[in-house]
PDB file of C-alpha atoms in Angstrom:
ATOM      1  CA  UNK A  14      -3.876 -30.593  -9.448  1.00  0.00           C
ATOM      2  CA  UNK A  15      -2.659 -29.682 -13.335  1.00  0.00           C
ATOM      3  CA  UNK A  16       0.357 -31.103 -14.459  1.00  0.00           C
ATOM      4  CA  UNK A  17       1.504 -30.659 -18.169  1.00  0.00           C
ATOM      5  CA  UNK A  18       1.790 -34.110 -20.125  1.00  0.00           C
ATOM      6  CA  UNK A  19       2.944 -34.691 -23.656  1.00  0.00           C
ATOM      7  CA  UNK A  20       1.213 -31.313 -24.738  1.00  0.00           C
ATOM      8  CA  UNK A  21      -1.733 -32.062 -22.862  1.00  0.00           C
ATOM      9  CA  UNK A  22      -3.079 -30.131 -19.824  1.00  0.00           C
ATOM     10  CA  UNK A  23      -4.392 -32.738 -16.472  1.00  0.00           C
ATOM     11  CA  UNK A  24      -6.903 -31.195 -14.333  1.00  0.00           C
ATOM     12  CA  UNK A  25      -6.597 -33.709 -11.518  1.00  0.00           C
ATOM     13  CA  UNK A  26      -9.460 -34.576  -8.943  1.00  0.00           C
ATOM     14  CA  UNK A  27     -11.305 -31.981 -10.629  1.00  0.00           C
ATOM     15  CA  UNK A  28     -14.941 -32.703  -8.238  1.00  0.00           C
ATOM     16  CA  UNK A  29     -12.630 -31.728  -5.519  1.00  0.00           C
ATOM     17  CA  UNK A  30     -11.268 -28.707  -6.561  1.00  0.00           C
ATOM     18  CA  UNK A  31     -12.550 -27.256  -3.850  1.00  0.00           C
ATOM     19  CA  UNK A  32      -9.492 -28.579  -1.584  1.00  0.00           C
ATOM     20  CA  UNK A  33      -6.634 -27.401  -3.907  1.00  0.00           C
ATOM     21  CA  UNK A  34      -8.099 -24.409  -5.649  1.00  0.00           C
ATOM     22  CA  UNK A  35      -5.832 -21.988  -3.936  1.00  0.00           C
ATOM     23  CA  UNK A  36      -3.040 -23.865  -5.885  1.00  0.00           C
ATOM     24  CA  UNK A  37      -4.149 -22.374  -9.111  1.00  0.00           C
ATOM     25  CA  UNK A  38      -2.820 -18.995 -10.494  1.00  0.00           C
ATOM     26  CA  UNK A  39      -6.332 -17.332 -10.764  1.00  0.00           C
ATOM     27  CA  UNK A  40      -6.116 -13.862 -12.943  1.00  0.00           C
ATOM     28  CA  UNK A  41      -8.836 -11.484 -12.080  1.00  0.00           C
ATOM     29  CA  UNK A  42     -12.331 -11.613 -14.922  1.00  0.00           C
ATOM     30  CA  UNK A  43     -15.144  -9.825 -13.626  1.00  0.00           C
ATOM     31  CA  UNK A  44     -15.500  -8.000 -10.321  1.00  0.00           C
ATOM     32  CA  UNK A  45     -15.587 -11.374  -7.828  1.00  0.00           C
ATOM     33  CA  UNK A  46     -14.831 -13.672 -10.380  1.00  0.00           C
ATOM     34  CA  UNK A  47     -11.436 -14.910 -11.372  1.00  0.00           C
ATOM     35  CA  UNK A  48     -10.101 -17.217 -14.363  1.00  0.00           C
ATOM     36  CA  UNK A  49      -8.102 -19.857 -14.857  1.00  0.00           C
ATOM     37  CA  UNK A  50      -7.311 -20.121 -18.598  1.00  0.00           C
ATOM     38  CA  UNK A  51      -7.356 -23.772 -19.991  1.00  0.00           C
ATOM     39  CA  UNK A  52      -6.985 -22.465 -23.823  1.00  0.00           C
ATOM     40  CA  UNK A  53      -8.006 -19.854 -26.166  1.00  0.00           C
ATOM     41  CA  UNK A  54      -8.847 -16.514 -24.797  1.00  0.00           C
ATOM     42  CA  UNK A  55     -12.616 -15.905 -25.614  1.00  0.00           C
ATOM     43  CA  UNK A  56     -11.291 -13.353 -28.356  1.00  0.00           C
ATOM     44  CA  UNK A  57     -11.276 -15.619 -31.342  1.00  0.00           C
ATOM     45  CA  UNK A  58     -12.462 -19.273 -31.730  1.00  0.00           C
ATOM     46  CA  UNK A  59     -12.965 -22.110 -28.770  1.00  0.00           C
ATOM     47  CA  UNK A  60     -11.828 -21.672 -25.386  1.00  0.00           C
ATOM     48  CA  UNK A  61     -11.850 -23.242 -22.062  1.00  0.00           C
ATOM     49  CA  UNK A  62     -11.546 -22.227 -17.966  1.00  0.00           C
ATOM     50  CA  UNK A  63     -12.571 -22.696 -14.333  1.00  0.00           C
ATOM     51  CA  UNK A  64     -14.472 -19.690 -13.086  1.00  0.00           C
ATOM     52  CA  UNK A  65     -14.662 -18.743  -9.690  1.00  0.00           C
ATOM     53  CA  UNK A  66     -17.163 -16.614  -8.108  1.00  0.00           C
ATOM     54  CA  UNK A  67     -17.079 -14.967  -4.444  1.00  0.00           C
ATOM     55  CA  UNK A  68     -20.512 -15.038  -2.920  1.00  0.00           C
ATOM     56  CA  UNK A  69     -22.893 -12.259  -4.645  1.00  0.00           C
ATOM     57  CA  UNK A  70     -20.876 -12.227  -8.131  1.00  0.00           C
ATOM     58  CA  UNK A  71     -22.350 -11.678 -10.872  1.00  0.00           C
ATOM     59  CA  UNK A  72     -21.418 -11.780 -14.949  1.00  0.00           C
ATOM     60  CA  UNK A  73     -23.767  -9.306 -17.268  1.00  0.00           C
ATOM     61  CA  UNK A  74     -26.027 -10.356 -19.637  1.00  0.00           C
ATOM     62  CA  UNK A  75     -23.913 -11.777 -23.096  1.00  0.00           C
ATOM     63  CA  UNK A  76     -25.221 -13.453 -25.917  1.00  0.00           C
ATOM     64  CA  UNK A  77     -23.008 -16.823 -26.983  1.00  0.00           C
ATOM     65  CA  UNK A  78     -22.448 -17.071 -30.513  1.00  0.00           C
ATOM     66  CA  UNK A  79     -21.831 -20.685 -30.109  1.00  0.00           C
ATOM     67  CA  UNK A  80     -22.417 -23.660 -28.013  1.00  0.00           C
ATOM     68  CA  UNK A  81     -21.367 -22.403 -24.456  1.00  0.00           C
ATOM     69  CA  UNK A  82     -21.036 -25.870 -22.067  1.00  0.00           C
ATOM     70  CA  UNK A  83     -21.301 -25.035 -17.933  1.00  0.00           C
ATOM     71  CA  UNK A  84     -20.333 -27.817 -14.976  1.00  0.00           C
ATOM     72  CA  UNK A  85     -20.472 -26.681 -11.826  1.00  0.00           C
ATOM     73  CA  UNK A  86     -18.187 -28.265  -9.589  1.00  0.00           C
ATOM     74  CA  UNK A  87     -19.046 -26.583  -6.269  1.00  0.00           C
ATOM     75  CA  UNK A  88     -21.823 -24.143  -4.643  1.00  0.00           C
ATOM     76  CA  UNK A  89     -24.159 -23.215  -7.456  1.00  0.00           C
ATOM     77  CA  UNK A  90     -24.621 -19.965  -9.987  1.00  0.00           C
ATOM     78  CA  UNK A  91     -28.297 -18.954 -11.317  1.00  0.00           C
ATOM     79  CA  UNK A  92     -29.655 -17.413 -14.476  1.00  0.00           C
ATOM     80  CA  UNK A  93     -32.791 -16.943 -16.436  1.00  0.00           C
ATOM     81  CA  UNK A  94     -33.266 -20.937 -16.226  1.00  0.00           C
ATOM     82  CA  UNK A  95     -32.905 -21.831 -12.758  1.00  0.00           C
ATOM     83  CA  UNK A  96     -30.383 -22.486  -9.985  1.00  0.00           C
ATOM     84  CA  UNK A  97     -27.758 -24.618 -10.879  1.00  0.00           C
ATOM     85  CA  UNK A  98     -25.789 -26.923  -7.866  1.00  0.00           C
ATOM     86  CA  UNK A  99     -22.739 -28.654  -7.866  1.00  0.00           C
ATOM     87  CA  UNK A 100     -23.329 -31.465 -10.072  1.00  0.00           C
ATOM     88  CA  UNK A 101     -25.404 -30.063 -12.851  1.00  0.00           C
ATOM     89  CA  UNK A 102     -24.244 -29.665 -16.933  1.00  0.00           C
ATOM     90  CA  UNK A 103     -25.788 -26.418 -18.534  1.00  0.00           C
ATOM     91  CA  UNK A 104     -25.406 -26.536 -22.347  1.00  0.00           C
ATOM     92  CA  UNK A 105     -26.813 -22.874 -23.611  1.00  0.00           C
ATOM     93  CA  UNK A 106     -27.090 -23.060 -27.508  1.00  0.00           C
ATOM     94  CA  UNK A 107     -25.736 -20.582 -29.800  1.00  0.00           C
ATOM     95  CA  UNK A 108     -27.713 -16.976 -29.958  1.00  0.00           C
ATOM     96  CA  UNK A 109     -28.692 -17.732 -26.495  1.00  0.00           C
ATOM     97  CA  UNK A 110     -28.184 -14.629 -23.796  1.00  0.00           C
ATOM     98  CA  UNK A 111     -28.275 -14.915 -20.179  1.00  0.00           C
ATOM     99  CA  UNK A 112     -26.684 -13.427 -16.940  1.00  0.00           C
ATOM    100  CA  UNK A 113     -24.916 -15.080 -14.285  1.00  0.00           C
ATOM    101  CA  UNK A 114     -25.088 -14.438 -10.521  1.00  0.00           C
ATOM    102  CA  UNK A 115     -23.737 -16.742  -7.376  1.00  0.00           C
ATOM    103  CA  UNK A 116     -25.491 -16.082  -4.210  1.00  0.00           C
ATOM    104  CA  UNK A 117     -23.208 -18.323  -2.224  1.00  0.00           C
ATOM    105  CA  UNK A 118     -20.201 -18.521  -4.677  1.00  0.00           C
ATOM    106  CA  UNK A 119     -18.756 -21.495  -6.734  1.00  0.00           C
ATOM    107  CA  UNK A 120     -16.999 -23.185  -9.444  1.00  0.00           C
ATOM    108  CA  UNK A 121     -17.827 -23.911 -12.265  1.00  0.00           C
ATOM    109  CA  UNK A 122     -15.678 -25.324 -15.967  1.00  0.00           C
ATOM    110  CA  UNK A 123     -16.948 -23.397 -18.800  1.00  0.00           C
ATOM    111  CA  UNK A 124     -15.917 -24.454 -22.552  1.00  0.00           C
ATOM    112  CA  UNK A 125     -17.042 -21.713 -25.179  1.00  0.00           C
ATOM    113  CA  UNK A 126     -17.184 -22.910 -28.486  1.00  0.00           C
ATOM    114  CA  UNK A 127     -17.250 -19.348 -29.998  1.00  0.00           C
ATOM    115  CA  UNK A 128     -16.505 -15.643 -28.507  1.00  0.00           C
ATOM    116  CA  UNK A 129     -19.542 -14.761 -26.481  1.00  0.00           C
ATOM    117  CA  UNK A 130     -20.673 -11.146 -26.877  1.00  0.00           C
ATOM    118  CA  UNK A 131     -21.959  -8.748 -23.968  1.00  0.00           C
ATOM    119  CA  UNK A 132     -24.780  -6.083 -23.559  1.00  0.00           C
ATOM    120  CA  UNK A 133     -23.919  -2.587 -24.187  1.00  0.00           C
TER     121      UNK A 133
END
């Protein structure tokens, strides 16, 4: 689980999130996908969070103005490079643009180095 030590933030057990997700106070992000917020806001500079996506989710195409670093902890999410499972580190490098679905849902930690920016 998270506990809050000496300014820092503790994501506990983290490959097994899947057991103690529902502990988390999840804001809604996207239709079926929620956010927890680690830090920053993806408004200005660096930020962090755990995504979730229900089965069939889906983010629109954005373009990431820098580095933009994917785990996924459980179930897998797909984009223009493949299917990624639980397990797998996605780095996509600045000016790169992709879309998101989840067939079967999942969740993944995403750290943004920059603001991403999406498709009109």
């Amino acid at each position: 689980m998270t506990e809050l030590l000496n300014q820092a933030l503790i994501l506990k057990d983290l490959p097994n999130i899947a057991t103690w997700q529902n502990n988390l106070p999840w804001q809604p992000f996207r239709d079926g996908v929620e956010i927890y917020r680690l830090y920053g806001d993806n408004e200005s500079g660096s930020a962090a969070a755990l995504l979730r996506y229900e089965p069939g989710a889906s983010v629109p195409r954005h373009t990431h103005t820098g580095f933009e670093h994917i785990y996924v902890l459980t179930g897998s999410q797909t984009d223009q490079n493949g299917e990624h499972q639980a397990g797998t580190f996605v780095i996509n490098p600045p000016n790169s643009n992709h879309s998101v679905v989840s067939q079967a849902g999942c969740i993944v930690l995403v750290i943004w180095e920059k603001p991403i920016s999406l498709w009109s």
